[in-house]
Amino acid sequence: MFDHPLHRAIARRQFVGGSCVAAGTAALASLLGPRAHAAAGLPGFPNFAPKARRVIWLTQAGGPSQIDLFDYKPNLADQFDQDLPDSVRQGQRLTGFTSSQARLPVAPSLFRFERRGQSGIWMSELLPHTAKVADELCVIRSLHTEAINHDPAMTMLQTGHQIAGRPSLGAWVSYGLGDENANLPTFVVMISRPSGGTNAQPLHERMWGAGFLPTRHQGVRFSPGRDPVLYLSDPPGISRGRRREFLDALGGLNRMTVDAFHDPETLARIDQFEMAFRMQAAVPELADLTNEPAHTFEKYGPESKKPGSYAANCILARRLVERGVRFVQLYHRGWDQHLRCPAELKTQCYDTDQASAALLSDLRERGLLDDTLVVWGGEFGRTVYSQGTLTATDYGRDHHPRCFTMWMAGAGVKAGTTHGETDDYSYNVAKDPVHIHDLNATTLHLLGIDHTKLTYRFAGRDYRLTDVHGNVVKRVLA
């Protein structure tokens, strides 16, 4: 009966497929169980009453210079061009950019600092708009990480591990809590480039990927232009009714595959096609900013009318959370100031300062900030010593994972405070260190998630965002 080679191949394929179904029934049930509750999240989640219902993460890709923005060190003015003491560096690792330099000369910030708001938080003159919302912020000056180069550091920030392949924070949140709006993704990503000629490090899609979680939890990237989501619009000649007929037929075929092989990725594919169909109606209205009043663009700044700018993306972030999107991640590239740091920082702050502050005040005015968590920061900081030639008006700064600054605002955050301290050189954490794992554990806590309970079994063991690490930073909580 099966003498023909083609028949033998088909029979062999059917046997293997059937055997996999029989052998994998128990494991498959564990995969399908979470999916059955995907819209509402996992059973038992959130684990306790959340402070935040949603997150906007303002990722400043490249490593903002904490010493020029938030970590005021006035005594360094007297140490201009002096060598960084060995007792401070303590033999710590350097990048290839500066490991061959003959000297590591101290470069004090050129920018003036002032205490801002009633809380008196120190901020640089580069952030005049953020200064106006200082009393909304909890500035954490004692972040630290192990990674010293961009890709592993950003991967660590996003996934809790330096090596690629694990789920991103937004994917974990989607998996645990599900969605609030069936017509839009749970996790949306937008990327902006600097308006100046600064070095913009590449970003890989795995930064917002689902890793080993079901693929329905990966971030969906919105781009500027007529089609914010690639390939979402129907081609000419295809009506919405025709598209519906096509999806019904395709869904029937995919469900036959599910019945035969119980493949969870086929289920995810069905979900994605159906989500795309619903998004065809929801996304155009969402992305159309022409209905925003003029004062919105005045608030967010002159760049806000340029599609794809950081400011325009901040407006879209507000519109997304208004519509129930759980996790919105903005990436603004260009914070990698190895050279010409003072000039390039001015460009970066021009791009981001007004819009970041406007987003907070906009959320506050609309009653959304009380249950929206906003986080601002990059993958690491910058060195106190100059990379390249140091002059009285110019310096560069290398990557620095030993200490850097981020801020949090909104739901459940202790506003108008600073947490942590660095040493006199902004080189090492001196008090209240906060690791990336601690930051992620705290973010999940504000969403009502015990980070030790949000797990997924893969390759024979339970994984979580914080792995076996992480502690909630209770002193930054209201």
Short mmCIF file of C-alpha atoms in Angstrom, two decimals, residues 48-52 136-140 370 372-375 407-420 432 434 438-451 471-478:
data_model
loop_
_atom_site.label_atom_id
_atom_site.label_comp_id
_atom_site.label_asym_id
_atom_site.label_seq_id
_atom_site.Cartn_x
_atom_site.Cartn_y
_atom_site.Cartn_z
CA PHE A 48 -3.00 41.29 44.80
CA ALA A 49 -4.65 44.65 44.25
CA PRO A 50 -2.54 46.55 41.70
CA LYS A 51 -1.62 50.21 41.87
CA ALA A 52 -1.01 50.34 38.11
CA GLU A 136 5.70 63.81 40.22
CA LEU A 137 8.98 61.90 39.99
CA CYS A 138 10.85 59.33 41.99
CA VAL A 139 14.42 59.66 40.74
CA ILE A 140 16.49 56.51 41.31
CA ASP A 370 -3.00 57.51 39.22
CA THR A 372 -0.49 54.41 34.91
CA LEU A 373 3.17 53.75 35.70
CA VAL A 374 5.66 55.78 33.65
CA VAL A 375 9.36 54.82 33.61
CA TRP A 407 12.92 57.89 37.11
CA MET A 408 9.47 56.50 37.78
CA ALA A 409 6.19 58.36 38.10
CA GLY A 410 2.51 57.69 38.51
CA ALA A 411 0.70 54.71 39.95
CA GLY A 412 1.98 53.66 43.36
CA VAL A 413 5.26 55.59 43.14
CA LYS A 414 6.47 57.83 45.96
CA ALA A 415 6.42 61.16 44.14
CA GLY A 416 8.86 63.99 44.74
CA THR A 417 11.64 61.77 46.06
CA THR A 418 15.11 60.52 45.21
CA HIS A 419 16.39 57.07 46.02
CA GLY A 420 19.99 55.93 46.24
CA ASP A 432 20.62 51.79 48.34
CA VAL A 434 18.92 48.98 42.71
CA ASP A 438 14.98 44.90 41.41
CA LEU A 439 13.56 47.47 38.99
CA ASN A 440 11.65 44.79 37.09
CA ALA A 441 10.40 43.18 40.30
CA THR A 442 9.14 46.58 41.46
CA THR A 443 7.41 47.24 38.14
CA LEU A 444 5.60 43.91 38.33
CA HIS A 445 4.69 44.58 41.97
CA LEU A 446 2.99 47.84 41.03
CA LEU A 447 0.96 45.85 38.48
CA GLY A 448 -0.17 43.51 41.24
CA ILE A 449 2.22 40.72 40.27
CA ASP A 450 4.50 38.79 42.62
CA HIS A 451 7.54 38.44 40.36
CA ASN A 471 13.68 42.36 45.31
CA VAL A 472 10.88 44.89 45.32
CA VAL A 473 12.29 48.32 46.16
CA LYS A 474 9.75 49.21 48.81
CA ARG A 475 11.23 52.63 49.57
CA VAL A 476 10.17 53.96 46.16
CA LEU A 477 6.54 52.92 46.73
CA ALA A 478 3.92 55.33 48.00
#
